[in-house]
Amino acid sequence: MHKILPMHNIDEIKKESTLVEQAFSRLRHGVLTGEFPAGAKLKIDELQKTYGFSSSPLREALSRLAQEGLIRADERRGFRVAPISLEDLADITHMRLMIEVPALRESVVRGDDAWEAAVVACYHRLERIEARLSDGPVALDDEWAGLHRAFHLSLLAACPSERQRVWSASLFDQAERYRRYSARFREAKRRKSNEHRKIMDIALRRDVETVCALLEEHILSTQRNVQAAFKRIQGA
């Protein structure tokens, strides 16, 4: 027989779950935006003072971030932001090509009218905000970054494998740190709307081979941009 929890216990569980989500969102944003630099130690007591959460939701949020690869956990040293390196980016890129590109292939083959409508809507919102932004790096704008993520994940939404979709989203987030990192040191202006428009148009035409090739080049371009940023920093 299942034990029925008192109502006040259920309310406490819901409250704790909400606090974990809030802590996770705040910490994740801090890692992705560089508020917490690569390699920085994330001390529970300092995070409590900064964000006002108790230790329990913070530890749960940090554990989730560690599962996503954005931070590293050490039993004796606590939590640290994952380092940034060309080797790590190469690994992320390799995995994205292995998981995200095949997920797109499946999604384009299986997507229905609702999938098409969602892709077009996500692209439209992304294009609108990009048109309003200045000539600075769009990757550093939080709203643009959120819409950029939504567009890419909408392309994969019809993939039948939940694991592929989840892992693709996680790898996309890990690459987001590198996109923002390279954007801070980018010399040439880079507008992405044309790239995204081509990917969308070819996906809606159901040209599987071409759209997969476009996404592969799109992913590799992030790697090249970060490599160029590393070279500029090292040469400074």
PDB file of C-alpha atoms in Angstrom:
ATOM      1  CA  MET A   1       0.000   0.000   0.000  1.00  0.00           C
ATOM      2  CA  HIS A   2       1.316   3.442  -0.937  1.00  0.00           C
ATOM      3  CA  LYS A   3       1.827   5.819   1.916  1.00  0.00           C
ATOM      4  CA  ILE A   4      -0.121   9.060   1.511  1.00  0.00           C
ATOM      5  CA  LEU A   5       2.009  12.081   2.324  1.00  0.00           C
ATOM      6  CA  PRO A   6       0.479  14.860   4.429  1.00  0.00           C
ATOM      7  CA  MET A   7      -0.459  17.941   2.402  1.00  0.00           C
ATOM      8  CA  HIS A   8       2.168  20.098   4.106  1.00  0.00           C
ATOM      9  CA  ASN A   9       4.884  17.594   3.077  1.00  0.00           C
ATOM     10  CA  ILE A  10       3.715  17.727  -0.540  1.00  0.00           C
ATOM     11  CA  ASP A  11       3.828  21.526  -0.434  1.00  0.00           C
ATOM     12  CA  GLU A  12       7.359  21.422   0.949  1.00  0.00           C
ATOM     13  CA  ILE A  13       8.473  19.066  -1.833  1.00  0.00           C
ATOM     14  CA  LYS A  14       6.977  21.361  -4.471  1.00  0.00           C
ATOM     15  CA  LYS A  15       8.637  24.386  -2.891  1.00  0.00           C
ATOM     16  CA  GLU A  16      12.007  22.623  -2.758  1.00  0.00           C
ATOM     17  CA  SER A  17      11.662  21.580  -6.403  1.00  0.00           C
ATOM     18  CA  THR A  18      10.897  25.182  -7.404  1.00  0.00           C
ATOM     19  CA  LEU A  19      13.927  26.463  -5.477  1.00  0.00           C
ATOM     20  CA  VAL A  20      16.168  23.900  -7.186  1.00  0.00           C
ATOM     21  CA  GLU A  21      14.910  25.025 -10.599  1.00  0.00           C
ATOM     22  CA  GLN A  22      15.516  28.660  -9.720  1.00  0.00           C
ATOM     23  CA  ALA A  23      19.007  27.944  -8.392  1.00  0.00           C
ATOM     24  CA  PHE A  24      19.803  25.803 -11.427  1.00  0.00           C
ATOM     25  CA  SER A  25      18.658  28.550 -13.819  1.00  0.00           C
ATOM     26  CA  ARG A  26      20.670  31.274 -12.062  1.00  0.00           C
ATOM     27  CA  LEU A  27      23.850  29.209 -11.789  1.00  0.00           C
ATOM     28  CA  ARG A  28      23.575  27.907 -15.344  1.00  0.00           C
ATOM     29  CA  HIS A  29      23.215  31.455 -16.642  1.00  0.00           C
ATOM     30  CA  GLY A  30      26.252  32.515 -14.628  1.00  0.00           C
ATOM     31  CA  VAL A  31      28.364  29.730 -16.093  1.00  0.00           C
ATOM     32  CA  LEU A  32      27.224  30.262 -19.690  1.00  0.00           C
ATOM     33  CA  THR A  33      27.712  34.020 -19.612  1.00  0.00           C
ATOM     34  CA  GLY A  34      31.128  33.901 -17.973  1.00  0.00           C
ATOM     35  CA  GLU A  35      29.955  35.441 -14.702  1.00  0.00           C
ATOM     36  CA  PHE A  36      31.713  32.421 -13.224  1.00  0.00           C
ATOM     37  CA  PRO A  37      34.967  32.128 -15.210  1.00  0.00           C
ATOM     38  CA  ALA A  38      36.331  28.806 -16.392  1.00  0.00           C
ATOM     39  CA  GLY A  39      38.021  26.987 -13.514  1.00  0.00           C
ATOM     40  CA  ALA A  40      36.394  29.173 -10.840  1.00  0.00           C
ATOM     41  CA  LYS A  41      35.528  27.436  -7.573  1.00  0.00           C
ATOM     42  CA  LEU A  42      31.835  27.516  -6.704  1.00  0.00           C
ATOM     43  CA  LYS A  43      31.617  27.741  -2.911  1.00  0.00           C
ATOM     44  CA  ILE A  44      28.272  26.955  -1.349  1.00  0.00           C
ATOM     45  CA  ASP A  45      28.548  29.614   1.367  1.00  0.00           C
ATOM     46  CA  GLU A  46      29.398  32.345  -1.160  1.00  0.00           C
ATOM     47  CA  LEU A  47      26.567  31.271  -3.468  1.00  0.00           C
ATOM     48  CA  GLN A  48      24.160  31.389  -0.531  1.00  0.00           C
ATOM     49  CA  LYS A  49      25.124  35.007   0.150  1.00  0.00           C
ATOM     50  CA  THR A  50      24.919  35.957  -3.521  1.00  0.00           C
ATOM     51  CA  TYR A  51      21.626  34.284  -4.436  1.00  0.00           C
ATOM     52  CA  GLY A  52      19.892  33.769  -1.109  1.00  0.00           C
ATOM     53  CA  PHE A  53      19.250  30.056  -1.571  1.00  0.00           C
ATOM     54  CA  SER A  54      19.891  27.500   1.148  1.00  0.00           C
ATOM     55  CA  SER A  55      22.589  24.865   0.672  1.00  0.00           C
ATOM     56  CA  SER A  56      20.190  22.056  -0.302  1.00  0.00           C
ATOM     57  CA  PRO A  57      18.813  23.502  -3.594  1.00  0.00           C
ATOM     58  CA  LEU A  58      22.259  24.872  -4.453  1.00  0.00           C
ATOM     59  CA  ARG A  59      23.880  21.452  -4.104  1.00  0.00           C
ATOM     60  CA  GLU A  60      21.159  19.847  -6.198  1.00  0.00           C
ATOM     61  CA  ALA A  61      21.529  22.531  -8.878  1.00  0.00           C
ATOM     62  CA  LEU A  62      25.314  22.123  -8.909  1.00  0.00           C
ATOM     63  CA  SER A  63      24.947  18.365  -9.277  1.00  0.00           C
ATOM     64  CA  ARG A  64      22.679  18.868 -12.285  1.00  0.00           C
ATOM     65  CA  LEU A  65      25.169  21.272 -13.860  1.00  0.00           C
ATOM     66  CA  ALA A  66      27.905  18.683 -13.312  1.00  0.00           C
ATOM     67  CA  GLN A  67      25.782  16.097 -15.124  1.00  0.00           C
ATOM     68  CA  GLU A  68      25.511  18.524 -18.050  1.00  0.00           C
ATOM     69  CA  GLY A  69      29.281  18.957 -18.164  1.00  0.00           C
ATOM     70  CA  LEU A  70      29.204  22.676 -17.380  1.00  0.00           C
ATOM     71  CA  ILE A  71      30.937  22.251 -14.026  1.00  0.00           C
ATOM     72  CA  ARG A  72      33.162  19.593 -12.476  1.00  0.00           C
ATOM     73  CA  ALA A  73      32.565  17.921  -9.136  1.00  0.00           C
ATOM     74  CA  ASP A  74      35.311  16.771  -6.790  1.00  0.00           C
ATOM     75  CA  GLU A  75      34.485  15.119  -3.472  1.00  0.00           C
ATOM     76  CA  ARG A  76      37.267  16.949  -1.638  1.00  0.00           C
ATOM     77  CA  ARG A  77      37.481  20.174  -3.627  1.00  0.00           C
ATOM     78  CA  GLY A  78      33.801  20.792  -4.223  1.00  0.00           C
ATOM     79  CA  PHE A  79      32.583  22.230  -7.512  1.00  0.00           C
ATOM     80  CA  ARG A  80      34.475  24.162 -10.178  1.00  0.00           C
ATOM     81  CA  VAL A  81      33.419  25.617 -13.509  1.00  0.00           C
ATOM     82  CA  ALA A  82      34.591  23.341 -16.307  1.00  0.00           C
ATOM     83  CA  PRO A  83      37.778  24.615 -17.971  1.00  0.00           C
ATOM     84  CA  ILE A  84      37.800  26.042 -21.481  1.00  0.00           C
ATOM     85  CA  SER A  85      40.253  24.497 -23.905  1.00  0.00           C
ATOM     86  CA  LEU A  86      40.522  23.715 -27.584  1.00  0.00           C
ATOM     87  CA  GLU A  87      40.703  20.024 -26.715  1.00  0.00           C
ATOM     88  CA  ASP A  88      37.413  20.208 -24.821  1.00  0.00           C
ATOM     89  CA  LEU A  89      35.759  22.125 -27.660  1.00  0.00           C
ATOM     90  CA  ALA A  90      37.015  19.545 -30.165  1.00  0.00           C
ATOM     91  CA  ASP A  91      35.390  16.820 -28.063  1.00  0.00           C
ATOM     92  CA  ILE A  92      32.106  18.754 -27.816  1.00  0.00           C
ATOM     93  CA  THR A  93      32.166  19.400 -31.576  1.00  0.00           C
ATOM     94  CA  HIS A  94      32.881  15.746 -32.312  1.00  0.00           C
ATOM     95  CA  MET A  95      29.958  14.632 -30.160  1.00  0.00           C
ATOM     96  CA  ARG A  96      27.605  17.209 -31.684  1.00  0.00           C
ATOM     97  CA  LEU A  97      28.422  15.918 -35.142  1.00  0.00           C
ATOM     98  CA  MET A  98      27.789  12.361 -33.969  1.00  0.00           C
ATOM     99  CA  ILE A  99      24.493  13.061 -32.184  1.00  0.00           C
ATOM    100  CA  GLU A 100      22.942  16.320 -33.377  1.00  0.00           C
ATOM    101  CA  VAL A 101      23.389  15.852 -37.120  1.00  0.00           C
ATOM    102  CA  PRO A 102      21.783  12.376 -37.162  1.00  0.00           C
ATOM    103  CA  ALA A 103      19.009  13.740 -34.922  1.00  0.00           C
ATOM    104  CA  LEU A 104      18.323  16.420 -37.529  1.00  0.00           C
ATOM    105  CA  ARG A 105      18.235  13.778 -40.243  1.00  0.00           C
ATOM    106  CA  GLU A 106      15.564  11.818 -38.358  1.00  0.00           C
ATOM    107  CA  SER A 107      13.616  14.962 -37.536  1.00  0.00           C
ATOM    108  CA  VAL A 108      13.504  16.201 -41.126  1.00  0.00           C
ATOM    109  CA  VAL A 109      12.342  12.794 -42.349  1.00  0.00           C
ATOM    110  CA  ARG A 110       9.624  12.444 -39.691  1.00  0.00           C
ATOM    111  CA  GLY A 111       8.533  16.057 -39.083  1.00  0.00           C
ATOM    112  CA  ASP A 112       4.868  16.874 -39.705  1.00  0.00           C
ATOM    113  CA  ASP A 113       3.025  20.129 -40.377  1.00  0.00           C
ATOM    114  CA  ALA A 114       3.127  21.111 -36.704  1.00  0.00           C
ATOM    115  CA  TRP A 115       6.904  20.602 -36.674  1.00  0.00           C
ATOM    116  CA  GLU A 116       7.270  22.819 -39.748  1.00  0.00           C
ATOM    117  CA  ALA A 117       5.140  25.533 -38.162  1.00  0.00           C
ATOM    118  CA  ALA A 118       7.199  25.452 -34.957  1.00  0.00           C
ATOM    119  CA  VAL A 119      10.493  25.722 -36.875  1.00  0.00           C
ATOM    120  CA  VAL A 120       9.215  28.700 -38.888  1.00  0.00           C
ATOM    121  CA  ALA A 121       7.910  30.426 -35.740  1.00  0.00           C
ATOM    122  CA  CYS A 122      11.218  29.969 -33.903  1.00  0.00           C
ATOM    123  CA  TYR A 123      13.172  31.300 -36.863  1.00  0.00           C
ATOM    124  CA  HIS A 124      10.854  34.292 -37.177  1.00  0.00           C
ATOM    125  CA  ARG A 125      11.398  35.277 -33.532  1.00  0.00           C
ATOM    126  CA  LEU A 126      15.154  34.838 -33.906  1.00  0.00           C
ATOM    127  CA  GLU A 127      15.265  36.940 -37.072  1.00  0.00           C
ATOM    128  CA  ARG A 128      13.160  39.708 -35.529  1.00  0.00           C
ATOM    129  CA  ILE A 129      15.385  40.143 -32.492  1.00  0.00           C
ATOM    130  CA  GLU A 130      18.567  39.970 -34.554  1.00  0.00           C
ATOM    131  CA  ALA A 131      17.242  42.792 -36.745  1.00  0.00           C
ATOM    132  CA  ARG A 132      16.733  44.941 -33.639  1.00  0.00           C
ATOM    133  CA  LEU A 133      20.176  44.356 -32.147  1.00  0.00           C
ATOM    134  CA  SER A 134      23.189  46.558 -32.750  1.00  0.00           C
ATOM    135  CA  ASP A 135      26.267  45.479 -34.682  1.00  0.00           C
ATOM    136  CA  GLY A 136      27.821  44.009 -31.532  1.00  0.00           C
ATOM    137  CA  PRO A 137      28.135  40.248 -31.015  1.00  0.00           C
ATOM    138  CA  VAL A 138      24.592  38.870 -30.914  1.00  0.00           C
ATOM    139  CA  ALA A 139      25.783  35.811 -28.971  1.00  0.00           C
ATOM    140  CA  LEU A 140      26.292  38.022 -25.911  1.00  0.00           C
ATOM    141  CA  ASP A 141      22.617  39.031 -25.818  1.00  0.00           C
ATOM    142  CA  ASP A 142      20.690  36.737 -23.456  1.00  0.00           C
ATOM    143  CA  GLU A 143      17.373  36.989 -25.306  1.00  0.00           C
ATOM    144  CA  TRP A 144      19.019  36.228 -28.642  1.00  0.00           C
ATOM    145  CA  ALA A 145      20.871  33.284 -27.101  1.00  0.00           C
ATOM    146  CA  GLY A 146      17.602  31.837 -25.791  1.00  0.00           C
ATOM    147  CA  LEU A 147      15.871  32.180 -29.148  1.00  0.00           C
ATOM    148  CA  HIS A 148      18.929  30.773 -30.930  1.00  0.00           C
ATOM    149  CA  ARG A 149      18.756  27.692 -28.710  1.00  0.00           C
ATOM    150  CA  ALA A 150      15.005  27.363 -29.268  1.00  0.00           C
ATOM    151  CA  PHE A 151      15.461  27.482 -33.060  1.00  0.00           C
ATOM    152  CA  HIS A 152      18.118  24.776 -33.112  1.00  0.00           C
ATOM    153  CA  LEU A 153      16.151  22.513 -30.792  1.00  0.00           C
ATOM    154  CA  SER A 154      12.976  23.033 -32.838  1.00  0.00           C
ATOM    155  CA  LEU A 155      14.788  21.560 -35.833  1.00  0.00           C
ATOM    156  CA  LEU A 156      15.447  18.378 -33.824  1.00  0.00           C
ATOM    157  CA  ALA A 157      12.026  18.182 -32.174  1.00  0.00           C
ATOM    158  CA  ALA A 158      10.657  15.477 -34.502  1.00  0.00           C
ATOM    159  CA  CYS A 159      13.553  13.115 -33.830  1.00  0.00           C
ATOM    160  CA  PRO A 160      11.962  10.060 -32.163  1.00  0.00           C
ATOM    161  CA  SER A 161      14.877   9.461 -29.788  1.00  0.00           C
ATOM    162  CA  GLU A 162      14.425  11.405 -26.555  1.00  0.00           C
ATOM    163  CA  ARG A 163      18.035  10.680 -25.587  1.00  0.00           C
ATOM    164  CA  GLN A 164      19.307  12.194 -28.825  1.00  0.00           C
ATOM    165  CA  ARG A 165      17.238  15.309 -28.233  1.00  0.00           C
ATOM    166  CA  VAL A 166      18.351  15.632 -24.600  1.00  0.00           C
ATOM    167  CA  TRP A 167      22.026  15.011 -25.352  1.00  0.00           C
ATOM    168  CA  SER A 168      21.897  17.398 -28.304  1.00  0.00           C
ATOM    169  CA  ALA A 169      20.507  20.110 -26.022  1.00  0.00           C
ATOM    170  CA  SER A 170      23.194  19.436 -23.407  1.00  0.00           C
ATOM    171  CA  LEU A 171      26.002  19.582 -25.973  1.00  0.00           C
ATOM    172  CA  PHE A 172      24.488  22.750 -27.446  1.00  0.00           C
ATOM    173  CA  ASP A 173      24.666  24.341 -23.981  1.00  0.00           C
ATOM    174  CA  GLN A 174      28.262  23.242 -23.494  1.00  0.00           C
ATOM    175  CA  ALA A 175      29.130  24.828 -26.837  1.00  0.00           C
ATOM    176  CA  GLU A 176      27.280  28.004 -25.770  1.00  0.00           C
ATOM    177  CA  ARG A 177      30.107  28.903 -23.370  1.00  0.00           C
ATOM    178  CA  TYR A 178      32.506  28.770 -26.280  1.00  0.00           C
ATOM    179  CA  ARG A 179      30.239  30.808 -28.566  1.00  0.00           C
ATOM    180  CA  ARG A 180      30.089  33.559 -25.960  1.00  0.00           C
ATOM    181  CA  TYR A 181      33.804  33.296 -25.268  1.00  0.00           C
ATOM    182  CA  SER A 182      34.748  33.735 -28.928  1.00  0.00           C
ATOM    183  CA  ALA A 183      32.184  36.545 -29.365  1.00  0.00           C
ATOM    184  CA  ARG A 184      34.009  38.656 -26.748  1.00  0.00           C
ATOM    185  CA  PHE A 185      37.165  38.574 -28.863  1.00  0.00           C
ATOM    186  CA  ARG A 186      35.636  38.568 -32.341  1.00  0.00           C
ATOM    187  CA  GLU A 187      36.991  41.222 -34.678  1.00  0.00           C
ATOM    188  CA  ALA A 188      34.703  40.744 -37.674  1.00  0.00           C
ATOM    189  CA  LYS A 189      30.949  41.239 -37.440  1.00  0.00           C
ATOM    190  CA  ARG A 190      29.020  38.023 -37.843  1.00  0.00           C
ATOM    191  CA  ARG A 191      25.324  37.847 -38.554  1.00  0.00           C
ATOM    192  CA  LYS A 192      23.862  34.369 -38.424  1.00  0.00           C
ATOM    193  CA  SER A 193      20.378  34.930 -39.826  1.00  0.00           C
ATOM    194  CA  ASN A 194      21.405  33.954 -43.365  1.00  0.00           C
ATOM    195  CA  GLU A 195      22.907  30.678 -42.108  1.00  0.00           C
ATOM    196  CA  HIS A 196      19.809  29.888 -40.079  1.00  0.00           C
ATOM    197  CA  ARG A 197      17.505  30.831 -42.972  1.00  0.00           C
ATOM    198  CA  LYS A 198      19.310  28.424 -45.287  1.00  0.00           C
ATOM    199  CA  ILE A 199      19.136  25.622 -42.734  1.00  0.00           C
ATOM    200  CA  MET A 200      15.427  26.227 -42.212  1.00  0.00           C
ATOM    201  CA  ASP A 201      14.585  26.463 -45.913  1.00  0.00           C
ATOM    202  CA  ILE A 202      16.457  23.285 -46.815  1.00  0.00           C
ATOM    203  CA  ALA A 203      14.961  21.435 -43.838  1.00  0.00           C
ATOM    204  CA  LEU A 204      11.439  22.391 -44.936  1.00  0.00           C
ATOM    205  CA  ARG A 205      12.234  21.184 -48.460  1.00  0.00           C
ATOM    206  CA  ARG A 206      13.132  17.841 -46.838  1.00  0.00           C
ATOM    207  CA  ASP A 207      16.534  17.856 -48.558  1.00  0.00           C
ATOM    208  CA  VAL A 208      18.116  15.670 -45.881  1.00  0.00           C
ATOM    209  CA  GLU A 209      21.664  15.431 -47.209  1.00  0.00           C
ATOM    210  CA  THR A 210      22.015  19.169 -47.831  1.00  0.00           C
ATOM    211  CA  VAL A 211      20.554  20.297 -44.505  1.00  0.00           C
ATOM    212  CA  CYS A 212      22.781  17.860 -42.596  1.00  0.00           C
ATOM    213  CA  ALA A 213      25.819  19.230 -44.441  1.00  0.00           C
ATOM    214  CA  LEU A 214      24.748  22.786 -43.585  1.00  0.00           C
ATOM    215  CA  LEU A 215      24.329  21.966 -39.899  1.00  0.00           C
ATOM    216  CA  GLU A 216      27.709  20.232 -39.832  1.00  0.00           C
ATOM    217  CA  GLU A 217      29.354  23.344 -41.293  1.00  0.00           C
ATOM    218  CA  HIS A 218      27.411  25.524 -38.837  1.00  0.00           C
ATOM    219  CA  ILE A 219      28.768  23.500 -35.912  1.00  0.00           C
ATOM    220  CA  LEU A 220      32.320  23.481 -37.266  1.00  0.00           C
ATOM    221  CA  SER A 221      32.226  27.253 -37.735  1.00  0.00           C
ATOM    222  CA  THR A 222      31.851  27.658 -33.953  1.00  0.00           C
ATOM    223  CA  GLN A 223      34.994  25.602 -33.464  1.00  0.00           C
ATOM    224  CA  ARG A 224      36.920  27.718 -36.002  1.00  0.00           C
ATOM    225  CA  ASN A 225      35.768  30.977 -34.394  1.00  0.00           C
ATOM    226  CA  VAL A 226      36.941  29.870 -30.959  1.00  0.00           C
ATOM    227  CA  GLN A 227      40.251  28.643 -32.365  1.00  0.00           C
ATOM    228  CA  ALA A 228      40.767  32.096 -33.921  1.00  0.00           C
ATOM    229  CA  ALA A 229      39.895  33.770 -30.607  1.00  0.00           C
ATOM    230  CA  PHE A 230      42.427  31.595 -28.776  1.00  0.00           C
ATOM    231  CA  LYS A 231      45.115  32.592 -31.277  1.00  0.00           C
ATOM    232  CA  ARG A 232      44.357  36.304 -30.853  1.00  0.00           C
ATOM    233  CA  ILE A 233      44.505  36.012 -27.060  1.00  0.00           C
ATOM    234  CA  GLN A 234      47.759  34.096 -27.125  1.00  0.00           C
ATOM    235  CA  GLY A 235      49.265  36.610 -29.525  1.00  0.00           C
ATOM    236  CA  ALA A 236      48.219  39.616 -27.449  1.00  0.00           C
TER     237      ALA A 236
END
